Coordinates of C-alpha atoms and ligand atoms in Angstrom, one line a residue:
M1 CA 77.3 -37.2 89.1
G2 CA 78.8 -36.5 92.8
V3 CA 76.2 -34.9 95.0
G4 CA 78.7 -32.0 96.8
V5 CA 81.0 -31.5 99.3
L6 CA 78.1 -29.7 101.4
K7 CA 76.1 -33.1 100.9
K8 CA 78.8 -35.8 100.6
Y9 CA 81.3 -34.3 104.2
G10 CA 78.4 -32.5 105.7
E11 CA 78.5 -34.0 109.1
F12 CA 81.9 -32.4 109.5
L13 CA 81.2 -29.0 108.0
P14 CA 80.0 -26.6 110.2
L15 CA 76.4 -26.8 109.1
T16 CA 72.9 -25.7 110.6
E17 CA 69.4 -25.9 110.4
D18 CA 69.7 -23.1 108.4
T19 CA 72.6 -23.8 106.1
P20 CA 71.6 -23.8 102.2
I21 CA 72.7 -26.7 100.6
F22 CA 73.4 -26.5 97.1
S23 CA 76.1 -27.7 95.0
L24 CA 77.9 -27.0 91.9
G25 CA 79.0 -30.3 91.4
E26 CA 82.1 -29.5 93.4
G27 CA 84.3 -31.8 94.5
D28 CA 84.6 -36.6 94.1
T29 CA 87.2 -35.7 91.9
P30 CA 89.4 -38.2 90.1
L31 CA 92.7 -39.4 92.5
V32 CA 95.0 -41.1 88.8
K33 CA 97.3 -43.5 89.1
S34 CA 100.6 -42.6 87.7
N35 CA 101.5 -45.1 84.5
R36 CA 104.6 -43.7 83.5
L37 CA 106.2 -41.2 86.0
G38 CA 105.3 -43.0 89.3
K39 CA 108.2 -46.6 87.9
E40 CA 110.3 -43.2 86.5
L41 CA 110.5 -41.4 89.8
G42 CA 110.8 -45.6 92.0
C43 CA 107.4 -44.4 93.7
K44 CA 105.8 -47.7 94.6
E45 CA 102.8 -46.2 93.8
L46 CA 102.1 -42.8 92.4
Y47 CA 98.8 -41.1 92.2
F48 CA 97.2 -37.7 90.8
K49 CA 94.4 -36.0 92.5
L50 CA 92.9 -33.8 89.8
E51 CA 91.4 -30.9 91.4
G52 CA 91.2 -29.2 87.7
C53 CA 88.5 -31.5 87.8
N54 CA 86.2 -28.9 90.5
P55 CA 83.4 -26.7 88.3
T56 CA 85.3 -23.8 88.0
G57 CA 88.9 -25.7 87.3
S58 CA 90.6 -25.3 90.8
F59 CA 89.7 -26.9 93.8
K60 CA 88.9 -23.7 95.5
D61 CA 85.1 -25.0 94.8
R62 CA 85.1 -27.5 97.7
G63 CA 85.8 -24.5 100.1
M64 CA 84.2 -21.7 98.3
V65 CA 80.8 -23.4 98.7
V66 CA 81.5 -23.4 101.9
A67 CA 82.3 -19.4 102.7
I68 CA 79.5 -18.6 100.3
A69 CA 76.9 -21.0 102.3
K70 CA 77.6 -19.8 105.3
A71 CA 77.7 -16.0 103.8
V72 CA 74.5 -16.7 102.3
E73 CA 73.5 -18.3 105.8
E74 CA 74.2 -15.2 107.9
G75 CA 72.7 -12.7 105.3
A76 CA 75.7 -11.4 103.3
V77 CA 74.0 -9.8 100.0
G78 CA 78.1 -9.3 99.2
I79 CA 81.6 -11.3 99.1
M80 CA 84.9 -10.4 98.8
C81 CA 88.0 -12.0 97.9
A82 CA 91.7 -10.9 96.3
S83 CA 92.6 -13.6 94.4
T84 CA 95.2 -14.6 92.0
G85 CA 92.9 -15.7 89.7
N86 CA 90.8 -19.2 90.9
T87 CA 89.6 -17.6 94.1
S88 CA 88.0 -15.5 91.9
A89 CA 86.8 -17.4 89.6
S90 CA 84.9 -19.8 92.2
A91 CA 83.3 -16.7 94.1
A92 CA 82.6 -15.7 91.3
A93 CA 80.6 -18.6 90.3
Y94 CA 79.0 -19.5 93.1
S95 CA 78.0 -15.7 93.7
A96 CA 76.3 -16.6 89.9
Y97 CA 74.3 -18.8 91.6
L98 CA 72.9 -17.6 94.4
D99 CA 73.0 -14.0 93.2
L100 CA 74.6 -12.6 95.8
Q101 CA 77.3 -9.7 94.2
A102 CA 80.9 -10.5 94.3
F103 CA 83.9 -8.4 94.2
V104 CA 87.0 -9.8 93.3
L105 CA 90.0 -7.8 93.7
I106 CA 93.2 -9.0 91.4
P107 CA 96.3 -8.3 90.7
K108 CA 96.8 -6.0 87.6
G109 CA 98.3 -8.2 84.4
E110 CA 98.8 -10.8 86.7
V111 CA 96.2 -13.3 86.1
A112 CA 96.0 -16.4 83.7
L113 CA 93.7 -15.1 80.9
G114 CA 90.8 -17.9 81.4
K115 CA 90.8 -16.8 84.7
L116 CA 90.0 -13.6 84.1
A117 CA 87.4 -14.9 81.4
Q118 CA 85.8 -17.1 84.1
A119 CA 85.2 -13.8 86.5
M120 CA 84.2 -11.6 83.8
A121 CA 81.5 -14.4 82.2
Y122 CA 80.1 -14.7 86.1
G123 CA 79.8 -11.6 86.5
A124 CA 81.0 -10.6 89.1
R125 CA 82.8 -7.2 90.0
I126 CA 86.1 -7.0 88.8
I127 CA 88.9 -4.4 90.4
M128 CA 92.0 -4.7 89.3
V129 CA 94.9 -3.7 92.3
D130 CA 98.3 -2.2 90.8
G131 CA 100.3 -3.8 92.8
N132 CA 100.4 -7.6 94.1
F133 CA 98.6 -10.1 95.7
D134 CA 99.6 -8.6 98.7
A135 CA 98.2 -5.5 98.6
A136 CA 94.8 -7.6 97.3
L137 CA 94.4 -9.2 100.3
T138 CA 95.6 -6.1 102.9
L139 CA 92.6 -4.5 101.2
V140 CA 89.7 -6.9 101.4
R141 CA 90.7 -7.4 104.8
E142 CA 90.3 -3.5 105.3
F143 CA 87.4 -3.0 102.9
T144 CA 85.6 -6.5 104.9
R145 CA 85.8 -5.0 108.1
N146 CA 84.1 -1.6 107.3
H147 CA 81.6 -3.1 105.4
P148 CA 79.0 -5.4 105.2
I149 CA 80.5 -7.9 102.6
T150 CA 81.8 -11.0 104.2
L151 CA 85.3 -11.9 102.8
V152 CA 86.2 -15.3 101.6
N153 CA 90.0 -15.8 100.8
S154 CA 90.8 -18.9 102.6
V155 CA 91.7 -16.6 106.1
N156 CA 87.5 -17.6 106.3
P157 CA 87.3 -20.8 108.1
H158 CA 85.0 -21.9 106.4
R159 CA 87.0 -21.9 103.2
I160 CA 89.3 -24.5 105.0
E161 CA 86.9 -26.3 106.7
G162 CA 85.4 -26.9 102.7
Q163 CA 89.0 -27.8 101.1
K164 CA 89.5 -30.4 103.9
T165 CA 87.1 -32.5 102.3
A166 CA 90.2 -33.8 99.8
A167 CA 91.5 -35.3 101.9
F168 CA 89.1 -37.1 103.2
E169 CA 88.3 -38.2 99.0
V170 CA 92.0 -39.2 99.2
A171 CA 91.6 -41.3 101.9
D172 CA 88.2 -43.1 101.4
V173 CA 89.6 -44.0 97.3
L174 CA 93.1 -45.2 98.8
G175 CA 91.4 -47.0 102.3
D176 CA 94.1 -45.0 103.8
A177 CA 95.7 -42.4 104.7
P178 CA 98.8 -41.8 101.7
D179 CA 102.9 -42.3 103.1
Y180 CA 103.6 -39.0 101.2
L181 CA 101.7 -35.6 100.0
F182 CA 103.2 -33.7 97.3
I183 CA 100.8 -29.5 97.3
P184 CA 101.9 -26.6 96.5
V185 CA 101.8 -23.4 98.7
G186 CA 101.1 -19.9 97.7
N187 CA 98.6 -18.9 101.0
A188 CA 99.1 -21.3 102.0
G189 CA 96.0 -22.4 102.8
N190 CA 95.3 -25.3 100.6
I191 CA 98.3 -27.5 103.2
T192 CA 96.3 -26.5 105.9
A193 CA 92.8 -28.0 104.4
Y194 CA 94.5 -31.2 103.8
W195 CA 96.5 -30.8 107.0
K196 CA 93.3 -30.5 109.2
G197 CA 91.3 -32.8 107.4
F198 CA 94.0 -35.8 107.3
V199 CA 94.5 -35.0 110.8
E200 CA 90.4 -35.4 111.1
Y201 CA 90.7 -38.3 110.2
H202 CA 93.1 -40.1 112.0
Q203 CA 90.9 -39.2 115.4
L204 CA 88.2 -40.8 114.4
E205 CA 90.1 -43.3 113.5
R206 CA 88.9 -43.8 109.4
T207 CA 92.7 -43.7 108.7
R208 CA 95.5 -45.9 110.4
T209 CA 98.4 -43.5 109.2
L210 CA 99.1 -40.0 108.6
P211 CA 101.3 -38.2 105.6
R212 CA 104.4 -36.7 105.6
M213 CA 103.0 -32.8 104.1
M214 CA 105.5 -31.9 101.1
G215 CA 104.3 -28.2 100.7
F216 CA 106.5 -26.3 96.8
Q217 CA 106.8 -23.2 96.4
A218 CA 107.8 -21.5 94.0
A219 CA 111.7 -19.9 94.3
G220 CA 111.0 -16.4 93.9
A221 CA 108.0 -16.3 95.7
A222 CA 109.1 -18.6 98.9
P223 CA 108.5 -16.7 102.0
I224 CA 108.1 -19.4 104.5
V225 CA 111.3 -21.4 102.9
H226 CA 113.1 -17.8 103.4
G227 CA 111.7 -17.5 106.8
H228 CA 110.5 -14.2 105.3
P229 CA 108.1 -12.3 103.2
I230 CA 108.9 -11.7 100.0
A231 CA 108.6 -7.8 99.2
N232 CA 108.1 -8.6 95.0
P233 CA 107.1 -12.2 94.3
Q234 CA 108.4 -13.5 91.0
T235 CA 107.4 -16.9 89.0
I236 CA 106.1 -17.4 86.5
A237 CA 103.2 -19.7 88.1
S238 CA 101.1 -16.8 88.3
A239 CA 98.5 -19.0 90.9
I240 CA 101.2 -19.5 93.7
R241 CA 103.0 -15.7 93.4
I242 CA 102.3 -15.3 96.7
G243 CA 104.8 -13.3 99.0
N244 CA 103.3 -13.2 102.9
P245 CA 101.1 -15.9 103.1
A246 CA 98.1 -15.8 105.2
S247 CA 98.2 -18.9 106.9
W248 CA 102.1 -19.1 107.3
Q249 CA 102.2 -20.6 111.0
Q250 CA 99.2 -23.3 109.6
A251 CA 101.4 -24.3 107.1
L252 CA 104.7 -24.6 108.9
K253 CA 102.6 -26.8 111.6
A254 CA 101.3 -29.6 109.1
R255 CA 104.8 -28.9 108.8
D256 CA 106.7 -29.7 111.4
D257 CA 103.6 -32.4 112.5
S258 CA 103.6 -34.4 110.0
G259 CA 107.5 -34.8 109.9
G260 CA 107.8 -33.4 106.2
T261 CA 109.0 -29.8 104.3
I262 CA 108.3 -27.0 102.2
D263 CA 110.7 -26.1 100.2
K264 CA 110.9 -24.7 96.7
V265 CA 111.9 -25.1 93.0
S266 CA 112.4 -23.0 90.6
D267 CA 110.0 -21.8 87.5
D268 CA 112.5 -24.0 84.6
E269 CA 111.6 -27.1 87.4
I270 CA 108.3 -26.7 87.3
L271 CA 107.8 -25.8 83.4
E272 CA 109.7 -29.2 83.6
A273 CA 106.6 -31.1 85.2
Y274 CA 104.6 -29.1 83.5
R275 CA 105.2 -30.2 80.3
L276 CA 105.7 -34.1 82.2
L277 CA 102.9 -34.5 83.1
A278 CA 100.5 -33.6 80.0
S279 CA 103.0 -35.8 77.9
R280 CA 103.7 -38.9 79.5
E281 CA 101.0 -38.8 81.7
G282 CA 97.8 -37.2 79.2
L283 CA 97.0 -35.0 82.6
F284 CA 96.9 -31.1 81.7
G285 CA 97.6 -28.9 85.6
E286 CA 98.2 -25.4 85.5
P287 CA 101.6 -24.2 86.3
A288 CA 101.1 -23.8 89.7
S289 CA 99.3 -27.2 89.9
A290 CA 103.2 -28.3 88.1
A291 CA 104.8 -27.4 91.6
S292 CA 103.5 -30.5 93.7
V293 CA 105.3 -32.2 91.0
A294 CA 108.2 -30.5 90.2
G295 CA 108.7 -31.1 93.4
L296 CA 108.4 -34.4 93.8
I297 CA 111.2 -35.1 90.8
K298 CA 113.5 -33.1 93.3
Q299 CA 113.0 -35.1 96.5
V300 CA 114.0 -38.3 94.1
R301 CA 116.7 -36.6 92.8
Q302 CA 117.9 -35.2 95.9
G303 CA 117.7 -38.9 97.2
L304 CA 114.1 -39.1 98.7
N305 CA 114.0 -42.9 97.8
L306 CA 109.5 -44.0 97.9
S307 CA 110.5 -47.4 96.3
D308 CA 108.0 -49.2 99.7
Q309 CA 105.9 -45.8 99.7
R310 CA 102.4 -44.2 97.8
V311 CA 102.7 -40.8 97.2
V312 CA 100.1 -38.7 95.9
C313 CA 100.1 -35.3 93.7
I314 CA 97.5 -32.2 94.3
I315 CA 96.7 -31.1 90.6
T316 CA 95.5 -28.1 92.3
G317 CA 94.0 -26.2 88.9
S318 CA 93.3 -26.7 84.4
G319 CA 96.0 -26.4 83.2
L320 CA 93.4 -24.4 80.3
K321 CA 93.1 -21.9 82.6
D322 CA 96.7 -20.7 81.5
P323 CA 96.8 -21.7 77.0
D324 CA 99.1 -18.6 76.6
L325 CA 101.6 -20.2 78.9
A326 CA 100.8 -23.7 77.9
V327 CA 101.8 -22.3 73.6
S328 CA 104.2 -20.3 74.7
S329 CA 106.5 -21.9 76.6
V330 CA 105.5 -26.4 74.9
T331 CA 108.1 -26.9 71.2
A332 CA 105.2 -26.8 69.1
Q333 CA 105.3 -30.0 67.4
T334 CA 102.5 -28.6 63.9
I335 CA 103.3 -28.6 60.6
E336 CA 101.7 -26.6 58.4
V337 CA 100.7 -28.7 54.8
E338 CA 98.5 -28.4 51.5
P339 CA 95.3 -29.8 51.2
T340 CA 97.4 -33.1 49.8
M341 CA 97.6 -36.2 50.8
E342 CA 100.8 -35.9 49.7
A343 CA 101.9 -33.8 51.3
V344 CA 100.0 -35.5 55.2
E345 CA 101.4 -37.9 54.5
A346 CA 105.0 -37.1 54.1
A347 CA 104.6 -35.0 57.9
A348 CA 103.1 -37.9 59.7
L349 CA 105.5 -40.1 58.0
A350 CA 108.7 -38.3 58.8
T351 CA 110.9 -39.0 61.0
A352 CA 111.6 -36.1 63.8
Ligands
LIG401 N1 97.2 -23.8 92.8 C1 96.3 -23.3 92.0 C2 96.1 -23.6 91.0 C3 96.1 -21.3 92.5 O1 95.3 -21.3 92.5 C4 96.6 -20.8 94.3 C5 96.5 -20.5 94.4 C6 97.5 -22.9 94.6 C7 97.6 -23.8 94.4 C8 97.8 -22.5 95.7 O2 97.1 -22.5 97.4 O3 96.9 -21.4 98.2 O4 96.1 -22.4 100.1 O5 98.3 -22.2 99.4 N2 95.6 -19.7 94.6 C9 94.7 -18.4 95.3 C10 93.8 -17.7 94.7 C11 95.7 -18.3 96.1 O6 94.0 -16.6 94.4 O7 93.9 -18.3 93.1 P1 97.2 -21.8 98.4

């Protein structure tokens, strides 16, 4: 069991003597070597960073533990965020631990059930906004300007600081940076954080190289790819249904400084990757997470040669958060039988 992000990487974080040090067990997530997809895609090495193994089931916990620690240090009594679901789950959990009031604004009807259940269980005040994530974030920015409540979306720099530790872990485990890093892009905080982490490690000579940052938006919610905000973003990957990312400029910088790309993947490509990840690798990520793998598949199909490259895909959140989608989108393989051996044998041994 890890000691948590604040303890493990404290020397790289903006901590002071007054910062409370605590952990719900975030960080130290597995970097799993691909057994099948990497070969099929012709990668020299392919790894998946399982951020769904964080305590609330997504990468948000890394940044949230820092943002909440700093909020407490600064005397906050409450925090607020807008969220497509994972940020709100994480904010609610860390607030519960520290007895802070959490206010979460979520787009009504657009958050996966598992994430909503988390925020409810952790005891956040849930405010459903009849609008999308971008509208909710605008409201949160204004509210927190006028009230003594700390904003904990990734426009809070402490979130980025915490999330950069995932890049440190990848480099610590591989012994260097990977050649390529594939990552989903929504509000663009995470791609910003990984790039910051890799650059810092490189400056400290903990790595010899820097990765190419390969970010992927959903095709119906791809403002960075199209070069303008999307008023009504649409995608099955609700976590990245965002039309005006807060860290847009930082994402462009990560792309350009790293020699990478920010591209889009269709919902069909996301669902294909979502199924392949589970059925070929035993890894169940949520649909938004699969955008990284969908992006890898797309780039390889378009001719990217990775035969000499070490590749990491970030699986940002757990598939368990969105069970409805799994059940409705994966071809059902269930057979109902009478409770007899004949029926079970017939069902088990029947040729598909
Ligand atoms: N993957 C998952 C599972 C997410 O929840 C998010 C963002 C992203 C990828 C994209 O990361 O925004 O840093 O580019 N979720 C936010 C939320 C928006 O409210 O939970 P990003």
